[in-house]
Coordinates of C-alpha atoms in Angstrom, one line a residue:
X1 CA 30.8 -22.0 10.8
X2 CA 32.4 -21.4 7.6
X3 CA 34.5 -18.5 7.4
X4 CA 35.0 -16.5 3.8
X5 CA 38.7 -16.7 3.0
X6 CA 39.0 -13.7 1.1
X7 CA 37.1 -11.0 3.7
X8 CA 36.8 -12.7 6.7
X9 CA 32.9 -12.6 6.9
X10 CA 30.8 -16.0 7.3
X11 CA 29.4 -17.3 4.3
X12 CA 26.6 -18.6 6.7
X13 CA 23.2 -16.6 5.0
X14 CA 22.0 -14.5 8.4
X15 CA 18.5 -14.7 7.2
X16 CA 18.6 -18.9 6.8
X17 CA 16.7 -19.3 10.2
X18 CA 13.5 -16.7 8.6
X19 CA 14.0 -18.9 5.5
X20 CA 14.1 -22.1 6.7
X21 CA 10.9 -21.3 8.9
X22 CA 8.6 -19.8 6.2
X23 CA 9.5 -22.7 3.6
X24 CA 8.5 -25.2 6.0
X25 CA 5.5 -23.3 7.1
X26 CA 4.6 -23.5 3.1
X27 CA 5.9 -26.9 2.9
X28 CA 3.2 -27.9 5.7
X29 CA 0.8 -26.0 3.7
X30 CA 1.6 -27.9 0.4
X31 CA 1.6 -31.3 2.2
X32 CA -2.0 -30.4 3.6
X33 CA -3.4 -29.6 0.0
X34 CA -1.6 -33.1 -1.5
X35 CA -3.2 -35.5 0.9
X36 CA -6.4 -33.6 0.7
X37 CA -6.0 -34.2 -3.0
X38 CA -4.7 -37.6 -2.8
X39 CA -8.1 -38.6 -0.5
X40 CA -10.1 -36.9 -3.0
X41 CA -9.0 -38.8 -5.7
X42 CA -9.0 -42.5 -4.0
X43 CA -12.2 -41.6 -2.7
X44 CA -13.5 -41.1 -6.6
X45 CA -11.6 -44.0 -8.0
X46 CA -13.4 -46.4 -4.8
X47 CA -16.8 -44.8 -5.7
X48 CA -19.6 -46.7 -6.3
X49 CA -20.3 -46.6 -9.9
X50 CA -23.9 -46.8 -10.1
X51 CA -24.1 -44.3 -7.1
X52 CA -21.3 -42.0 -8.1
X53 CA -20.2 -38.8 -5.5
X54 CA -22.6 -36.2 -6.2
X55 CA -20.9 -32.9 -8.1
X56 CA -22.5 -30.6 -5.4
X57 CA -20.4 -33.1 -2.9
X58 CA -16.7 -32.7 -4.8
X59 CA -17.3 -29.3 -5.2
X60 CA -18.0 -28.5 -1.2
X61 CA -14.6 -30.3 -0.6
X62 CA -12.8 -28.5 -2.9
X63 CA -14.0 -25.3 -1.8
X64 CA -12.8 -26.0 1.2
X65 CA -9.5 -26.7 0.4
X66 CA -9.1 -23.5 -1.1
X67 CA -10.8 -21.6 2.0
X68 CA -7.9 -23.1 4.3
X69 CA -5.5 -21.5 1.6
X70 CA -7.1 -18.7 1.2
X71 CA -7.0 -17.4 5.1
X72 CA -3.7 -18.9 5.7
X73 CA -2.6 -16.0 2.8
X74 CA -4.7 -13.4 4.1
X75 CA -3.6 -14.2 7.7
X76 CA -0.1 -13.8 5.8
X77 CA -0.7 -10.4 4.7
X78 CA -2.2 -9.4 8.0
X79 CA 0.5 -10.2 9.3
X80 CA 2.5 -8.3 7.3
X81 CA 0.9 -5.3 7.3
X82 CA 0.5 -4.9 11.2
X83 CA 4.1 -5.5 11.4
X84 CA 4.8 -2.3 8.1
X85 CA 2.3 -0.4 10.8
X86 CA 4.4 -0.9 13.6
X87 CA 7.2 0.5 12.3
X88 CA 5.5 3.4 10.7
X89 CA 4.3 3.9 14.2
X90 CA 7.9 3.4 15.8
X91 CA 9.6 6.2 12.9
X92 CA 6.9 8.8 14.2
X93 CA 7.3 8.4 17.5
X94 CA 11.1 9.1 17.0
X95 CA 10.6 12.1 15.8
X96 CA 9.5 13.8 18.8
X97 CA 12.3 12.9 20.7
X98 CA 13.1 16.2 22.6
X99 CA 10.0 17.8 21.9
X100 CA 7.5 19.0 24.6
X101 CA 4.2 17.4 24.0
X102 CA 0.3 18.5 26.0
X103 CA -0.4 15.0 27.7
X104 CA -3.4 14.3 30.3
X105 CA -2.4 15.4 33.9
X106 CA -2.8 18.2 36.3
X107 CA 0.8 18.7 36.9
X108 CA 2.6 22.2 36.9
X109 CA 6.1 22.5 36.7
X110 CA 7.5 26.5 37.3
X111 CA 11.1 27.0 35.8
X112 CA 12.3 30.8 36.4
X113 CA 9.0 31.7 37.5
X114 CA 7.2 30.3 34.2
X115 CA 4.7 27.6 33.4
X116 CA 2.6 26.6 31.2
X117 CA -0.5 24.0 30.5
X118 CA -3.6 23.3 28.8
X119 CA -7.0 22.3 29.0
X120 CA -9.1 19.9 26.6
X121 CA -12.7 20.9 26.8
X122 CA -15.1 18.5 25.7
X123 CA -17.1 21.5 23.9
X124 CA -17.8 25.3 23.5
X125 CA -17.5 27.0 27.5
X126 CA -18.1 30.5 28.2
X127 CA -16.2 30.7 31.2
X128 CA -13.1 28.8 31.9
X129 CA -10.8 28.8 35.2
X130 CA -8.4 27.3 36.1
X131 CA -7.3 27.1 39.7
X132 CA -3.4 26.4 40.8
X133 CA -2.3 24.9 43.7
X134 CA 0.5 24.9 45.7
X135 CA 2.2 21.5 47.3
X136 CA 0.2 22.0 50.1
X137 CA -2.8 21.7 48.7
X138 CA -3.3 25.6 49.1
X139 CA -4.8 27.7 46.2
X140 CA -1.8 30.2 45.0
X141 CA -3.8 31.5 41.6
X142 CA -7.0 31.2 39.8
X143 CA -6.2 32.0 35.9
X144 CA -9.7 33.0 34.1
X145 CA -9.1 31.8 30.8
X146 CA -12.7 33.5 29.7
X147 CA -14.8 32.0 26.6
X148 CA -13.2 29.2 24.7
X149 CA -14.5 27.0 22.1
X150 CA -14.0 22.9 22.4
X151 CA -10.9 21.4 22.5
X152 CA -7.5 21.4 23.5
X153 CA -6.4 25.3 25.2
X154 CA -3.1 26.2 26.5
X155 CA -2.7 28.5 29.4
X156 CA 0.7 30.0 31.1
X157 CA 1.1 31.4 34.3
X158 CA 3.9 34.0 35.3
X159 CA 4.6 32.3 38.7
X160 CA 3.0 34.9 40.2
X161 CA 0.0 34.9 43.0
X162 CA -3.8 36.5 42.9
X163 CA -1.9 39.7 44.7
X164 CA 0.8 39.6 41.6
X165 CA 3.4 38.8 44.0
X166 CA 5.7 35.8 42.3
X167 CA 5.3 33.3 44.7
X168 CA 8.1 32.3 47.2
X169 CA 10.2 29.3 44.6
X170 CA 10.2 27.1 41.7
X171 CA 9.0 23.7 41.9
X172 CA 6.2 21.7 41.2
X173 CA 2.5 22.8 41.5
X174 CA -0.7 21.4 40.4
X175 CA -4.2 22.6 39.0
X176 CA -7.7 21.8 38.5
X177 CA -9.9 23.2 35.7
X178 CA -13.9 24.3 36.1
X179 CA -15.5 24.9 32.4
X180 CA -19.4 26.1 32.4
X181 CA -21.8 27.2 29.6
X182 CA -24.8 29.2 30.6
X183 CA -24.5 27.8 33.9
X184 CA -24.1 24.1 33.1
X185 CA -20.7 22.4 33.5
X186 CA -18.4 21.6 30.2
X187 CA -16.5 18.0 31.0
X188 CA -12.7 19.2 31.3
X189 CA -9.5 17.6 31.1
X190 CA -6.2 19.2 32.6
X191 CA -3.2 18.3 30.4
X192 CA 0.5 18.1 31.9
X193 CA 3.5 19.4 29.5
X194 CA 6.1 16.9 29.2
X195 CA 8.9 15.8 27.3
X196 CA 9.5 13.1 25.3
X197 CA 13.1 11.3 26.4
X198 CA 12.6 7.9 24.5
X199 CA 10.9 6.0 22.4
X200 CA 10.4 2.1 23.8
X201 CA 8.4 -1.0 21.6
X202 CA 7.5 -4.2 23.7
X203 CA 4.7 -6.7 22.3
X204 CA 4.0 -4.7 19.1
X205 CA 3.3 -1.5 20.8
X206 CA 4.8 1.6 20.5
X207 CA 5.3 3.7 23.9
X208 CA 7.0 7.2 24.6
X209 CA 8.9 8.0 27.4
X210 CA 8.2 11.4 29.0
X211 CA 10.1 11.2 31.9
X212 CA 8.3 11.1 35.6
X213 CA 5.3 11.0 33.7
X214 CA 6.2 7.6 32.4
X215 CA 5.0 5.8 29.5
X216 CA 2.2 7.1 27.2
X217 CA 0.6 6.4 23.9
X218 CA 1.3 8.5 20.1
X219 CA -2.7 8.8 20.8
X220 CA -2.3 10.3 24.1
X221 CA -0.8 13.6 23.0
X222 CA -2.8 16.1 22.9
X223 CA -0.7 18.7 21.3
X224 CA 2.9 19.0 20.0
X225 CA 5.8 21.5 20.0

């Protein structure tokens, strides 16, 4: 490798290999086009001149010269702009690095006798509960969260039981939501709070890392703080 006497630095151009590979992708391209051209044209000059190629005929094969072209280009600028996407994508998820983000789960998580997590309703529900459980499976508190219109609703809970006695230690809980209006059921969704610890990109997608919860979509967030 050739080595810049005055700086030190290669004079070898680090984008050569991208280069190299996109001339000869349009050198294939070119060659394609000039021995479609080069038939063409032997096949008029070997025509039979009292039965010459009808201009309907030359036309058709031209046009589909210029087809090929054209969605090898457009395939191009596909391409291209899946890939600007991508790292639009990748910058946004970034930002919420250390933020605490409403995903789907039915996970409770009580710090200092606080917790808090949400519901997504899938419309308007006069009477919303939500019913916490302890590792065992037994029911510590049920939270009536009272008439709430669709969407995403966040609840908290004091650590404390239906008595109001704080229960006996932190740790992790978990919850299950009923939603009804005028008597008929509302589809619910629990949602976990997490928070996001990474941001990782494999195969063109774009994944955030919240921690035990794993790896999740931008599209699976619910809510952001």
């Amino acid at each position: 490798m050739a080595v810049n006497p005055v700086n030190g630095s290669s004079s070898t151009d680090p984008y050569s290999s991208l280069n190299g590979s996109k001339t000869d992708k349009t050198s294939e391209l070119d060659a394609a086009q000039n021995r479609f051209l080069m038939l063409l044209t032997t096949q008029l000059k070997m025509q039979d001149p009292l039965s010459p190629m009808d201009n309907a005929q030359v036309t058709s094969q031209l046009a589909q010269i210029s087809t090929v072209d054209g969605i090898t280009k457009l395939n191009g600028t596909l391409e291209q702009m899946m890939a600007s996407s991508t790292g639009a994508q990748q910058l946004q998820a970034a930002a919420l690095v250390g933020h605490a983000v409403l995903i789907e789960g039915s996970a409770l998580k009580l710090v200092e006798g606080q917790s808090m997590g949400g519901v997504e309703l899938a419309g308007p529900a006069d009477q919303v509960t939500v019913t916490i459980k302890g590792a065992n499976g037994v029911v510590v508190r049920e939270v009536n969260l009272g008439d709430q219109d669709g969407g995403v609703v966040q609840f908290a809970w004091d650590g404390k039981d239906n008595a109001g006695t704080p229960v006996a230690q932190d740790g992790s809980y978990s919850f299950t939501v009923k939603a009804v209006q005028k008597g008929k059921t509302v589809t619910s969704t629990p949602l976990e709070l997490a928070v996001v610890s990474s941001v990782e990109r494999s195969g063109g997608n774009v994944r955030l890392n919240v921690g035990q919860q794993g790896l999740v979509a931008i599209d699976d967030i619910k809510q952001i703080y």
